[in-house]
Amino acid sequence: QVQLVESGGGLVQAGGSLRLSCAFSGSSFSLFTMAWHRQVPGKQRELVAAGYGGATKYADSVKGRFTISRDNAKNTVSLQMNSLKPEDTAVYYCAAKFRGNDNYDYWGPGTQVTVSA
């Protein structure tokens, strides 16, 4: 069974940076698309960034500020977040889906990111 565990959230001032990490276990990491989503209370969870092989995609709101990267040797995926804004405040979730699947099948418990003005 795939398990995901996030780390690296916290409180940062606007303009600052944070790096989130997600440890993957339980299957062949290289066969999964990995992604970061985020959610604020009362709103739908939204895709922030996703990566598979050498391809990546980002939400328009984070392009140029966030970078997703994966280390297939260490079974980890990271999200480098720069130039953070108060509107980036959310719970961030690591997610995985087997290649070819439409929906993300596995989720981490989430990590809180709070950006103060």
Backbone as a printed PyTorch tensor [residue, N CA C, xyz], in Angstrom:
tensor([[[  0.8450,  -1.1920,   0.0000],
         [  0.0000,   0.0000,   0.0000],
         [  0.8810,   1.2420,   0.0000]],

        [[  0.5640,   2.1630,  -0.8950],
         [  1.3380,   3.3990,  -0.9820],
         [  1.0840,   4.2650,   0.2450]],

        [[  2.1490,   4.7970,   0.7960],
         [  2.0420,   5.7530,   1.9000],
         [  2.8290,   7.0040,   1.5520]],

        [[  2.2560,   8.1430,   1.9160],
         [  2.8790,   9.4410,   1.6520],
         [  2.9310,  10.2250,   2.9590]],

        [[  4.0750,  10.8390,   3.2130],
         [  4.2270,  11.6390,   4.4200],
         [  4.9150,  12.9450,   4.0570]],

        [[  4.2150,  14.0490,   4.3210],
         [  4.7640,  15.3710,   4.0140],
         [  5.5480,  15.9240,   5.1980]],

        [[  6.4440,  16.8330,   4.8940],
         [  7.1710,  17.5770,   5.9290],
         [  7.5690,  18.9220,   5.3540]],

        [[  7.8890,  19.8700,   6.2430],
         [  8.4360,  21.1400,   5.7970],
         [  7.5100,  22.3340,   5.8550]],

        [[  6.2640,  22.1370,   6.2610],
         [  5.3720,  23.2770,   6.3690],
         [  5.7560,  24.1720,   7.5380]],

        [[  5.0620,  25.3110,   7.6390],
         [  5.3360,  26.2190,   8.7340],
         [  4.8320,  27.6110,   8.4550]],

        [[  5.3400,  28.5430,   9.2460],
         [  4.9520,  29.9540,   9.1510],
         [  6.1000,  30.7440,   8.5330]],

        [[  5.7780,  31.5760,   7.5510],
         [  6.7920,  32.3820,   6.8770],
         [  6.1850,  33.7270,   6.5200]],

        [[  7.0240,  34.7450,   6.4510],
         [  6.5430,  36.0620,   6.0490],
         [  6.4000,  36.1300,   4.5290]],

        [[  5.5290,  37.0090,   4.0850],
         [  5.3600,  37.2180,   2.6480],
         [  6.7090,  37.5590,   2.0150]],

        [[  6.9400,  36.9670,   0.8510],
         [  8.2120,  37.1420,   0.1690],
         [  9.2430,  36.0890,   0.5070]],

        [[  8.9700,  35.3170,   1.5240],
         [  9.9000,  34.2820,   1.9540],
         [  9.7400,  32.9900,   1.1740]],

        [[ 10.4950,  31.9720,   1.6160],
         [ 10.5190,  30.6840,   0.9310],
         [ 10.3110,  29.5430,   1.9230]],

        [[  9.7500,  28.4610,   1.4200],
         [  9.6340,  27.2090,   2.1470],
         [  9.8400,  26.0710,   1.1630]],

        [[ 10.3130,  24.9490,   1.6870],
         [ 10.4640,  23.7480,   0.8720],
         [  9.7090,  22.6120,   1.5390]],

        [[  8.7490,  22.0700,   0.8220],
         [  7.9950,  20.9170,   1.2940],
         [  8.5970,  19.6470,   0.7040]],

        [[  8.5790,  18.5930,   1.4820],
         [  9.0390,  17.2980,   1.0050],
         [  7.9980,  16.2360,   1.2870]],

        [[  8.0030,  15.2000,   0.4580],
         [  7.0550,  14.0980,   0.6090],
         [  7.8070,  12.7900,   0.4060]],

        [[  7.7190,  11.9240,   1.3900],
         [  8.3470,  10.6130,   1.3040],
         [  7.3110,   9.5920,   0.8460]],

        [[  7.6710,   8.8230,  -0.1850],
         [  6.7910,   7.8290,  -0.8070],
         [  7.2960,   6.4430,  -0.4420]],

        [[  6.3700,   5.5440,  -0.0960],
         [  6.7570,   4.1570,   0.1690],
         [  5.6220,   3.2300,  -0.2340]],

        [[  5.9630,   1.9550,  -0.4490],
         [  4.9420,   0.9490,  -0.6850],
         [  4.7660,   0.4940,  -2.1100]],

        [[  5.4610,   1.1000,  -3.0650],
         [  5.3370,   0.6800,  -4.4570],
         [  6.5180,   1.2430,  -5.2440]],

        [[  6.4410,   1.1390,  -6.5660],
         [  7.5280,   1.6280,  -7.4290],
         [  7.3070,   3.0950,  -7.7400]],

        [[  8.0770,   3.9250,  -7.0920],
         [  7.8910,   5.3700,  -7.1670],
         [  7.9010,   5.8780,  -8.6040]],

        [[  8.7740,   5.3430,  -9.4280],
         [  8.9330,   5.8690, -10.7780],
         [  7.7100,   5.6540, -11.6570]],

        [[  6.7920,   4.8000, -11.2490],
         [  5.5910,   4.5220, -12.0300],
         [  4.4350,   5.4750, -11.7110]],

        [[  4.6580,   6.3770, -10.7730],
         [  3.5860,   7.2490, -10.3000],
         [  3.8300,   8.7000, -10.6850]],

        [[  2.7520,   9.3500, -11.0860],
         [  2.7600,  10.8060, -11.1690],
         [  2.6020,  11.3440,  -9.7580]],

        [[  3.4600,  12.2860,  -9.4060],
         [  3.4150,  12.8900,  -8.0850],
         [  2.9550,  14.3370,  -8.2050]],

        [[  2.2260,  14.7850,  -7.2080],
         [  1.6890,  16.1400,  -7.2720],
         [  1.5560,  16.7370,  -5.8800]],

        [[  1.4480,  18.0310,  -5.8780],
         [  1.0990,  18.7880,  -4.6730],
         [ -0.2240,  19.5020,  -4.9370]],

        [[ -1.1270,  19.3650,  -3.9780],
         [ -2.3910,  20.0820,  -4.0000],
         [ -2.4370,  20.9420,  -2.7380]],

        [[ -3.3800,  21.8720,  -2.7140],
         [ -3.5890,  22.6550,  -1.5040],
         [ -5.0710,  22.9430,  -1.3170]],

        [[ -5.4210,  23.2040,  -0.0640],
         [ -6.8220,  23.4640,   0.2540],
         [ -6.9210,  24.4480,   1.4070]],

        [[ -7.8290,  25.3880,   1.2510],
         [ -8.1720,  26.2960,   2.3450],
         [ -9.5940,  25.9920,   2.7600]],

        [[ -9.9480,  26.2690,   4.0110],
         [-11.2980,  25.9540,   4.4780],
         [-12.3710,  26.5990,   3.6030]],

        [[-13.3690,  25.8240,   3.2490],
         [-14.4710,  26.3360,   2.4640],
         [-14.2420,  26.3560,   0.9680]],

        [[-13.0650,  25.9250,   0.5310],
         [-12.7660,  25.9090,  -0.9010],
         [-12.3680,  24.5160,  -1.3350]],

        [[-12.4900,  24.2680,  -2.6480],
         [-12.0720,  22.9820,  -3.1830],
         [-10.5530,  22.8540,  -3.1550]],

        [[-10.1270,  21.6050,  -3.0270],
         [ -8.7100,  21.3320,  -3.1290],
         [ -8.2630,  21.6190,  -4.5640]],

        [[ -7.1090,  22.2710,  -4.7190],
         [ -6.6380,  22.6170,  -6.0550],
         [ -5.2410,  22.0450,  -6.3030]],

        [[ -5.0200,  21.6790,  -7.5590],
         [ -3.7050,  21.1950,  -7.9660],
         [ -2.7390,  22.3660,  -8.0430]],

        [[ -1.5980,  22.2220,  -7.3930],
         [ -0.5730,  23.2650,  -7.4080],
         [  0.5080,  22.9330,  -8.4330]],

        [[  1.0030,  21.6840,  -8.3780],
         [  2.0880,  21.2760,  -9.2760],
         [  2.0880,  19.7640,  -9.3840]],

        [[  2.4860,  19.2600, -10.5590],
         [  2.5600,  17.8180, -10.7760],
         [  3.7620,  17.4950, -11.6350]],

        [[  4.3070,  16.2880, -11.4560],
         [  5.4680,  15.8960, -12.2310],
         [  5.5030,  14.4060, -12.4900]],

        [[  5.8530,  14.0340, -13.7300],
         [  6.0610,  12.6350, -14.0980],
         [  7.1380,  12.5830, -15.1580]],

        [[  8.1250,  11.7650, -14.9310],
         [  9.2540,  11.7530, -15.8470],
         [  9.8790,  13.1270, -15.8490]],

        [[ 10.0650,  13.6830, -16.9960],
         [ 10.6380,  15.0270, -17.0810],
         [  9.6160,  16.1240, -17.2400]],

        [[  8.3330,  15.7510, -17.2270],
         [  7.2720,  16.7320, -17.4730],
         [  6.7320,  17.2770, -16.1620]],

        [[  6.3960,  18.5650, -16.1720],
         [  5.7960,  19.2020, -15.0110],
         [  4.6680,  20.1100, -15.4780]],

        [[  3.7520,  20.3760, -14.5620],
         [  2.7390,  21.3930, -14.8260],
         [  2.4200,  22.1010, -13.5260]],

        [[  1.9900,  23.3430, -13.6610],
         [  1.7590,  24.2040, -12.5050],
         [  0.4490,  24.9610, -12.6530]],

        [[ -0.1440,  25.2660, -11.5180],
         [ -1.2690,  26.1950, -11.5110],
         [ -0.7470,  27.5670, -11.9290]],

        [[ -1.5840,  28.3140, -12.6300],
         [ -1.1590,  29.6400, -13.0860],
         [ -0.7220,  30.5250, -11.9220]],

        [[ -1.3690,  30.3500, -10.7850],
         [ -1.0990,  31.2190,  -9.6320],
         [  0.2870,  31.0160,  -9.0280]],

        [[  0.9530,  29.9060,  -9.3670],
         [  2.2610,  29.6340,  -8.7620],
         [  3.3830,  29.5560,  -9.7920]],

        [[  3.0570,  29.6610, -11.0670],
         [  4.0950,  29.5710, -12.0990],
         [  5.1670,  30.6280, -11.8780]],

        [[  6.4140,  30.2110, -11.9900],
         [  7.5280,  31.1200, -11.7970],
         [  7.9360,  31.2850, -10.3490]],

        [[  7.1200,  30.7800,  -9.4180],
         [  7.4480,  30.9010,  -7.9950],
         [  7.6900,  29.5390,  -7.3360]],

        [[  6.9600,  28.5310,  -7.7860],
         [  7.0560,  27.1880,  -7.1970],
         [  7.7410,  26.2480,  -8.1850]],

        [[  8.4910,  25.3010,  -7.6460],
         [  9.1290,  24.2880,  -8.4710],
         [  8.9540,  22.9190,  -7.8430]],

        [[  8.4260,  21.9800,  -8.6390],
         [  8.2950,  20.6060,  -8.1670],
         [  9.4880,  19.8070,  -8.6730]],

        [[ 10.0100,  18.9480,  -7.8300],
         [ 11.1220,  18.0990,  -8.2430],
         [ 10.9880,  16.7440,  -7.5580]],

        [[ 11.5000,  15.7260,  -8.2200],
         [ 11.4090,  14.3930,  -7.6470],
         [ 12.7790,  13.7290,  -7.6970]],

        [[ 13.0280,  12.9070,  -6.7090],
         [ 14.2700,  12.1480,  -6.6350],
         [ 13.8790,  10.6770,  -6.6460]],

        [[ 14.0240,  10.0500,  -7.8100],
         [ 13.5960,   8.6530,  -7.9400],
         [ 14.4910,   7.6920,  -7.1540]],

        [[ 15.6820,   8.1280,  -6.8270],
         [ 16.5690,   7.2780,  -6.0330],
         [ 16.1650,   7.2760,  -4.5570]],

        [[ 15.6170,   8.4010,  -4.1130],
         [ 15.2380,   8.5200,  -2.7000],
         [ 13.7370,   8.3980,  -2.4760]],

        [[ 12.9820,   8.2390,  -3.5640],
         [ 11.5090,   8.1400,  -3.4700],
         [ 10.9020,   9.3500,  -2.7730]],

        [[ 11.3390,  10.5110,  -3.1810],
         [ 10.8040,  11.7310,  -2.6020],
         [ 10.4120,  12.7200,  -3.6950]],

        [[  9.4620,  13.5560,  -3.3610],
         [  9.0780,  14.6680,  -4.2290],
         [  9.0530,  15.9210,  -3.3590]],

        [[  9.5460,  17.0190,  -3.9180],
         [  9.6410,  18.2570,  -3.1640],
         [  8.9270,  19.3800,  -3.8900]],

        [[  8.5740,  20.3910,  -3.1230],
         [  7.9780,  21.5990,  -3.6930],
         [  8.7270,  22.7860,  -3.0930]],

        [[  9.5090,  23.4410,  -3.9220],
         [ 10.2120,  24.6550,  -3.5090],
         [  9.2890,  25.8270,  -3.7750]],

        [[  8.9940,  26.5730,  -2.7290],
         [  8.0590,  27.6880,  -2.8350],
         [  8.7980,  28.9770,  -2.5130]],

        [[  8.8980,  29.8480,  -3.4990],
         [  9.5650,  31.1300,  -3.3400],
         [  8.5750,  32.2700,  -3.5090]],

        [[  8.9750,  33.4350,  -3.0700],
         [  8.1260,  34.6360,  -3.2000],
         [  6.7190,  34.3600,  -2.7000]],

        [[  6.6230,  33.7890,  -1.5350],
         [  5.3200,  33.3820,  -1.0050],
         [  4.4410,  34.5860,  -0.7220]],

        [[  3.1420,  34.3610,  -0.9330],
         [  2.1330,  35.3900,  -0.7300],
         [  1.1360,  34.9090,   0.3220]],

        [[  0.4590,  35.8290,   0.9930],
         [ -0.5580,  35.3990,   1.9730],
         [ -1.5940,  34.4590,   1.3670]],

        [[ -1.9150,  34.6430,   0.1000],
         [ -2.9160,  33.7740,  -0.5440],
         [ -2.4000,  32.3610,  -0.8090]],

        [[ -1.1320,  32.1190,  -0.5390],
         [ -0.6100,  30.7500,  -0.6200],
         [ -0.8840,  29.9630,   0.6590]],

        [[ -1.3980,  30.6370,   1.6750],
         [ -1.7180,  29.9630,   2.9280],
         [ -2.7550,  28.8710,   2.6910]],

        [[ -2.4230,  27.6560,   3.1140],
         [ -3.3010,  26.5090,   2.8880],
         [ -2.6800,  25.2810,   3.5480]],

        [[ -3.4570,  24.2040,   3.5670],
         [ -2.8870,  22.9020,   3.8710],
         [ -2.4320,  22.2940,   2.5440]],

        [[ -1.2000,  21.8820,   2.4990],
         [ -0.6200,  21.3180,   1.2790],
         [ -0.5660,  19.7960,   1.4080]],

        [[ -1.0310,  19.1320,   0.3490],
         [ -1.1080,  17.6750,   0.3410],
         [ -0.2450,  17.1060,  -0.7810]],

        [[  0.5210,  16.1110,  -0.4550],
         [  1.2180,  15.3210,  -1.4520],
         [  0.2530,  14.2540,  -1.9630]],

        [[  0.2920,  13.9910,  -3.2800],
         [ -0.6160,  13.0030,  -3.8610],
         [  0.1070,  12.2050,  -4.9340]],

        [[ -0.3780,  10.9820,  -5.1610],
         [  0.2220,  10.1060,  -6.1640],
         [ -0.8700,   9.3970,  -6.9520]],

        [[ -0.6250,   9.2110,  -8.2530],
         [ -1.5130,   8.4040,  -9.0690],
         [ -0.6800,   7.5430, -10.0010]],

        [[ -1.1240,   6.3240, -10.1980],
         [ -0.4280,   5.4170, -11.0970],
         [ -0.5490,   5.9590, -12.5120]],

        [[  0.5260,   5.8140, -13.2780],
         [  0.5480,   6.3800, -14.6280],
         [ -0.6540,   5.8990, -15.4340]],

        [[ -1.2890,   6.8540, -16.1240],
         [ -2.4570,   6.5460, -16.9430],
         [ -3.7650,   6.7440, -16.2200]],

        [[ -3.7250,   6.7880, -14.8910],
         [ -4.9630,   7.0200, -14.1430],
         [ -5.3590,   8.4900, -14.2190]],

        [[ -6.6570,   8.7270, -14.1380],
         [ -7.1470,  10.1100, -14.1580],
         [ -7.0780,  10.7550, -12.7830]],

        [[ -7.3970,   9.9780, -11.7670],
         [ -7.5180,  10.5440, -10.4190],
         [ -6.3330,  10.1630,  -9.5370]],

        [[ -6.0740,  11.0420,  -8.5950],
         [ -5.0300,  10.7530,  -7.6210],
         [ -5.5970,   9.7550,  -6.6020]],

        [[ -4.8520,   8.6770,  -6.4100],
         [ -5.3400,   7.5630,  -5.6030],
         [ -4.8570,   7.6190,  -4.1650]],

        [[ -3.7300,   8.2660,  -3.9500],
         [ -3.1070,   8.2410,  -2.6360],
         [ -2.7850,   9.6700,  -2.2000]],

        [[ -3.0080,   9.8990,  -0.9040],
         [ -2.8330,  11.2370,  -0.3470],
         [ -2.0820,  11.1670,   0.9730]],

        [[ -1.2550,  12.1770,   1.2070],
         [ -0.6550,  12.3230,   2.5130],
         [ -1.6100,  13.0320,   3.4530]],

        [[ -1.2500,  13.1170,   4.7330],
         [ -2.1300,  13.7520,   5.7250],
         [ -2.1630,  15.2760,   5.6080]],

        [[ -1.1870,  15.8690,   4.9040],
         [ -1.1660,  17.3200,   4.7210],
         [ -0.2330,  18.0190,   5.6850]],

        [[  0.2320,  19.1860,   5.2590],
         [  1.0790,  20.0190,   6.0990],
         [  0.6490,  21.4740,   5.9270]],

        [[  0.5630,  22.1890,   7.0410],
         [  0.0700,  23.5700,   7.0080],
         [  1.1760,  24.5280,   6.5850]],

        [[  0.8290,  25.3990,   5.6500],
         [  1.7020,  26.5050,   5.2540],
         [  0.9480,  27.7950,   5.5220]],

        [[  1.5460,  28.6670,   6.3140],
         [  0.9270,  29.9440,   6.6370],
         [  1.8810,  31.0610,   6.2610]],

        [[  1.3820,  31.9780,   5.4370],
         [  2.1950,  33.1100,   4.9810],
         [  1.5970,  34.3800,   5.5760]],

        [[  2.3640,  35.0610,   6.3930],
         [  1.8730,  36.2770,   7.0230],
         [  2.2070,  37.4930,   6.1700]],

        [[  1.3150,  38.4980,   6.2510],
         [  1.5040,  39.7040,   5.4310],
         [  2.6100,  40.5810,   5.9870]]])
